[in-house]
Coordinates of C-alpha atoms in Angstrom, one line a residue:
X1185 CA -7.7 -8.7 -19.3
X1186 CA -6.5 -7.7 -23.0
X1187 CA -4.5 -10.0 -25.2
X1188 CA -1.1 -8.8 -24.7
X1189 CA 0.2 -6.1 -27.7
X1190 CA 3.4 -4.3 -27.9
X1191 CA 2.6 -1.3 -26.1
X1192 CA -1.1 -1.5 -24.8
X1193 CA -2.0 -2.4 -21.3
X1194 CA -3.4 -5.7 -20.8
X1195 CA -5.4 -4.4 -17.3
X1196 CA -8.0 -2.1 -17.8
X1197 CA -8.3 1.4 -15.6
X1198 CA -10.8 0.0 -13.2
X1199 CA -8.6 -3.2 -12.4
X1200 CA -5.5 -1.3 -12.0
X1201 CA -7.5 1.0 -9.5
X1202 CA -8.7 -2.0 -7.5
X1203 CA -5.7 -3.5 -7.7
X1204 CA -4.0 0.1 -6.0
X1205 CA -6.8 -0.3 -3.4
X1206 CA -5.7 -4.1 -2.3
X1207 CA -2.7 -4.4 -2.1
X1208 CA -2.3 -1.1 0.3
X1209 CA -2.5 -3.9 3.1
X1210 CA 1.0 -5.1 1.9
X1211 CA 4.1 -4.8 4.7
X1212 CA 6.6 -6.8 2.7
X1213 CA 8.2 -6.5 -0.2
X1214 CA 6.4 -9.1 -2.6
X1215 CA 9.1 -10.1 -5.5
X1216 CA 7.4 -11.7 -8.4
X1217 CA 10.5 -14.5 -10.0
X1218 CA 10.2 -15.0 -12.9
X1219 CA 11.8 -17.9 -14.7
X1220 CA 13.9 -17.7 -18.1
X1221 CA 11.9 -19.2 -20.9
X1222 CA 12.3 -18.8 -24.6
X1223 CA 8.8 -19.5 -24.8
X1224 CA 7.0 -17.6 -27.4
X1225 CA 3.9 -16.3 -25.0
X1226 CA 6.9 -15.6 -22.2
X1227 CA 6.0 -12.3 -22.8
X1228 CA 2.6 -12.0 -22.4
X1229 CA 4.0 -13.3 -18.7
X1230 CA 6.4 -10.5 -18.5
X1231 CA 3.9 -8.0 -19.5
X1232 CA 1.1 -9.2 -17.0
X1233 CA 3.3 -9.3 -14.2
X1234 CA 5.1 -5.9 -14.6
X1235 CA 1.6 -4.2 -14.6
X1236 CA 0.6 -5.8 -11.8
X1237 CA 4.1 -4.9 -9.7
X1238 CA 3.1 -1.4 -11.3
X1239 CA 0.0 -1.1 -8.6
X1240 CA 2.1 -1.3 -5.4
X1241 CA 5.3 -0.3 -4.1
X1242 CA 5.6 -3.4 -2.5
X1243 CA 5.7 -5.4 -5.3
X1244 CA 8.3 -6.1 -7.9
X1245 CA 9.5 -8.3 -11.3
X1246 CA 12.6 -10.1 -10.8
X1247 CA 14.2 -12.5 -13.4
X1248 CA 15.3 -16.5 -12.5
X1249 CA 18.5 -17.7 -14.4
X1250 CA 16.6 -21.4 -13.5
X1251 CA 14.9 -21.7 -17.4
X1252 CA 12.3 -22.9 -18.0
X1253 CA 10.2 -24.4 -21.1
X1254 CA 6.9 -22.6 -20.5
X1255 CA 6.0 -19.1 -19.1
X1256 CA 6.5 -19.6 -15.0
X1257 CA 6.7 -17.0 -11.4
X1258 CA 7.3 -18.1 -8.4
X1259 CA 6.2 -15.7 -5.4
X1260 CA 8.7 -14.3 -2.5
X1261 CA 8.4 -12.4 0.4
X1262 CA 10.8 -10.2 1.8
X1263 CA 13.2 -12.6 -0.1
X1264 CA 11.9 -15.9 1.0
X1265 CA 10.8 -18.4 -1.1
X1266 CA 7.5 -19.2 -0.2
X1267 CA 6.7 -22.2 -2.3
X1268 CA 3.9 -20.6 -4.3
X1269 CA 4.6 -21.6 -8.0
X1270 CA 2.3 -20.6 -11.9
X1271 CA 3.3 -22.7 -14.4
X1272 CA 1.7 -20.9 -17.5
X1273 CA -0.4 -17.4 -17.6
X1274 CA -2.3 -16.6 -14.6
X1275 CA -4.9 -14.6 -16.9
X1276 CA -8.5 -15.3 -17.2
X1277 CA -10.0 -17.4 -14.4
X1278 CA -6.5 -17.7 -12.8
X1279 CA -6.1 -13.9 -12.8
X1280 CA -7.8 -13.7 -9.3
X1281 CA -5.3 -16.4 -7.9
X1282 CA -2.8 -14.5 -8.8
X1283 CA -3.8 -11.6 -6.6
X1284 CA -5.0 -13.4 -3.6
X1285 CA -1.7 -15.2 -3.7
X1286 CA -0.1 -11.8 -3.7
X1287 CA -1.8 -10.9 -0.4
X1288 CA -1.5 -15.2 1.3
X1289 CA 2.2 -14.6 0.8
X1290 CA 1.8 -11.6 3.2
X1291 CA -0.9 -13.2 5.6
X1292 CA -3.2 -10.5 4.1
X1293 CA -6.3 -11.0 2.5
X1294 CA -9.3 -12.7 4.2
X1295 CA -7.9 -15.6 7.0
X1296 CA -9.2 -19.3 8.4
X1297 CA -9.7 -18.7 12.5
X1298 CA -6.4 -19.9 14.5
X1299 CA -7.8 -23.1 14.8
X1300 CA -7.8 -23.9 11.3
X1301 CA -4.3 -22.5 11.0
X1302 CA -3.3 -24.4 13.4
X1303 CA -4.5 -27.8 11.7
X1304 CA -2.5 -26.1 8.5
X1305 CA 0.7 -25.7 10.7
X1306 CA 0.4 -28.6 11.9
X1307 CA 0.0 -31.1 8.4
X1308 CA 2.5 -33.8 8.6
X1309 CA 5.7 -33.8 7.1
X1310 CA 7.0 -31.9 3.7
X1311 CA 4.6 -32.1 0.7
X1312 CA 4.9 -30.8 -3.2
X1313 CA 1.3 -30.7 -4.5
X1314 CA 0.6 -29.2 -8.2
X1315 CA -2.6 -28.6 -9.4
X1316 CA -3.7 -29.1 -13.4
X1317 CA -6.0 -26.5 -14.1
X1318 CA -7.6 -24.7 -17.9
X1319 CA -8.2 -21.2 -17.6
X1320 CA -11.6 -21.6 -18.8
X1321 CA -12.2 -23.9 -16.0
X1322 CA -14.3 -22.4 -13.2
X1323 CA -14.0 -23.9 -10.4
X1324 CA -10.1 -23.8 -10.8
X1325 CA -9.4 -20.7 -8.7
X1326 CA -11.0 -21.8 -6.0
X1327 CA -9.0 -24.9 -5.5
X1328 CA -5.6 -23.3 -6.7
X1329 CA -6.5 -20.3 -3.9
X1330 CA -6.9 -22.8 -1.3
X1331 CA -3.5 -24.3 -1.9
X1332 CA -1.7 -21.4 -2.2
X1333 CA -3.2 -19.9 1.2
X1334 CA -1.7 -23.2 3.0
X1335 CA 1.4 -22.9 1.3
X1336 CA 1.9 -19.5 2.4
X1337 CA 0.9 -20.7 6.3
X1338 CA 2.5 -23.9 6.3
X1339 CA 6.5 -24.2 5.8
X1340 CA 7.6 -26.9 3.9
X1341 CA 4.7 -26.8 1.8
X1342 CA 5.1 -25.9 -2.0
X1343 CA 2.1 -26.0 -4.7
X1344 CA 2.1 -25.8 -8.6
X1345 CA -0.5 -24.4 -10.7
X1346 CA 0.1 -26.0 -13.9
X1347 CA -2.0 -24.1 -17.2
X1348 CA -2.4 -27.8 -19.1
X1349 CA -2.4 -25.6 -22.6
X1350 CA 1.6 -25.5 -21.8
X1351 CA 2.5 -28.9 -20.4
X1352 CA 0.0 -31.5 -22.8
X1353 CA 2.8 -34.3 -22.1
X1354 CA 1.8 -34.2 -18.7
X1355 CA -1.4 -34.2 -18.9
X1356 CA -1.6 -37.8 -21.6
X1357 CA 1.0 -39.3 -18.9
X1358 CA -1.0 -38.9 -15.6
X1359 CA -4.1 -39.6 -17.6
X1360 CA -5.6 -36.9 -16.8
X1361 CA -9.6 -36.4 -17.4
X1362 CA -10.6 -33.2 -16.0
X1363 CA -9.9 -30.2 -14.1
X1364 CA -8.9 -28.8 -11.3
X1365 CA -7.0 -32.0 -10.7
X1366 CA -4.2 -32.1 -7.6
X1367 CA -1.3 -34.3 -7.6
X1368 CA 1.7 -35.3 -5.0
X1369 CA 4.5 -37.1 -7.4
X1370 CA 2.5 -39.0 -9.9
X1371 CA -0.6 -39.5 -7.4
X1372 CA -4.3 -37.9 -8.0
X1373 CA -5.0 -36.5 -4.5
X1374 CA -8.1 -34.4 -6.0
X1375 CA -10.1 -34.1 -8.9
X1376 CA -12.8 -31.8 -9.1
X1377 CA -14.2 -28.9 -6.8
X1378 CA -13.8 -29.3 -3.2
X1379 CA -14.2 -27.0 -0.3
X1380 CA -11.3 -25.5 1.9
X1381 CA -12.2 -27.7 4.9
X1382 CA -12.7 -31.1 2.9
X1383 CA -9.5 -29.9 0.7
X1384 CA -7.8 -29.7 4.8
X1385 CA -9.1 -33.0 5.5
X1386 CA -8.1 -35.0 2.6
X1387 CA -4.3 -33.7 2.9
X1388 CA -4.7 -34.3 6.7
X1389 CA -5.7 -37.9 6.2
X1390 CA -2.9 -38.8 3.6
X1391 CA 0.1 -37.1 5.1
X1392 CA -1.2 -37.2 9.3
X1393 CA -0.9 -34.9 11.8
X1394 CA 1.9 -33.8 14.2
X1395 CA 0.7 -34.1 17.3
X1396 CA 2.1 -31.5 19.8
X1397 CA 2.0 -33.6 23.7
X1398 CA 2.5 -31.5 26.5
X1399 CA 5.1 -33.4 29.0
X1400 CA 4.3 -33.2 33.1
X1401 CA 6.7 -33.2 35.2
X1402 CA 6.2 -34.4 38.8
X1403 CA 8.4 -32.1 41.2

């Protein structure tokens, strides 16, 4: 990706072909919201975003009154908010997120089995989860990714990139010592690279499980 200038493209021919490519699997209409910042670099947001909605049909820019301090999107489908929330530039590392995110929020891209889904669906209760990240950070995408797949399975379910470059308050308060670090309120859930399955696990074990029983009757 190019640094953002007045007038140049930040993605390159051979992304924005790719991009045409994947997202012909879209059915709904994908609505990038984008909150009002002041923020210098809220542009740069703006920018990104609009090429990207530029590679499919189904895929638009729309503008939140809510403010905001830094550059932020939330993701919709068909007008639904899904719960999928960046908090800074998705560029760099992050830039991949942004896309498979694009296709989770339509059930497209590359699926868990229906057994997995099912343990998704059935997590306990509502949960908020954010998730600190750098964009030079590696093994950030992979984590975000995850979350952002079971947010756009599971209802009730919301989860937070946060770019630390635009929130450094946050990161002194929570003590934060590396990244990709996942929080619920003020709590450390995760630190560090995990896989999908141990990510399902951990969330499984500190929220429970509904358990669906099936009720016999006798006639």
């Amino acid at each position: 990706l190019r640094k953002y200038k007045e007038g140049v493209k930040l993605l390159d021919n051979n992304i924005s072909k790719q991009l045409k490519e994947v997202f012909k699997k879209l059915e709904g209409k994908i609505s990038l919201e984008i909150f009002d910042s002041n923020h210098p670099k809220q542009k740069d947001l703006i920018a990104l975003l609009q090429e990207v909605s530029s590679t499919s049909d189904n895929i638009q820019t729309g503008f939140f009154k809510e403010t905001s301090p830094h550059p932020r999107v939330k993701i919709k489908n068909n007008g639904k908010d899904l719960g999928i929330i960046f908090s800074g530039i998705p560029g760099g590392h992050e830039f991949s997120s942004l896309v498979l995110s694009i296709l989770y929020s339509d059930l497209k891209g590359k699926m868990p089995d229906q057994a997995i889904l099912e343990r998704i669906r059935n997590l306990k209760g509502s949960m908020s989860l954010r998730t600190y990240i750098s964009l030079s950070c590696e093994n950030c995408p992979e984590v975000v990714q995850h979350l952002n797949l079971m947010t756009a399975i599971k209802d009730n379910f919301s989860h937070e990139m946060i770019d630390g470059e635009f929130l450094p308050e946050e990161i002194e308060a929570l003590n934060i010592q590396g990244v990709p670090s996942i929080f619920h309120n003020k709590e450390l859930i995760h630190s560090g690279k995990i896989s999908f399955i141990n990510l399902l696990e951990k969330l499984e074990k500190k929220f429970g499980k509904s358990v669906k029983f099936n009720t016999i009757q006798n006639i």
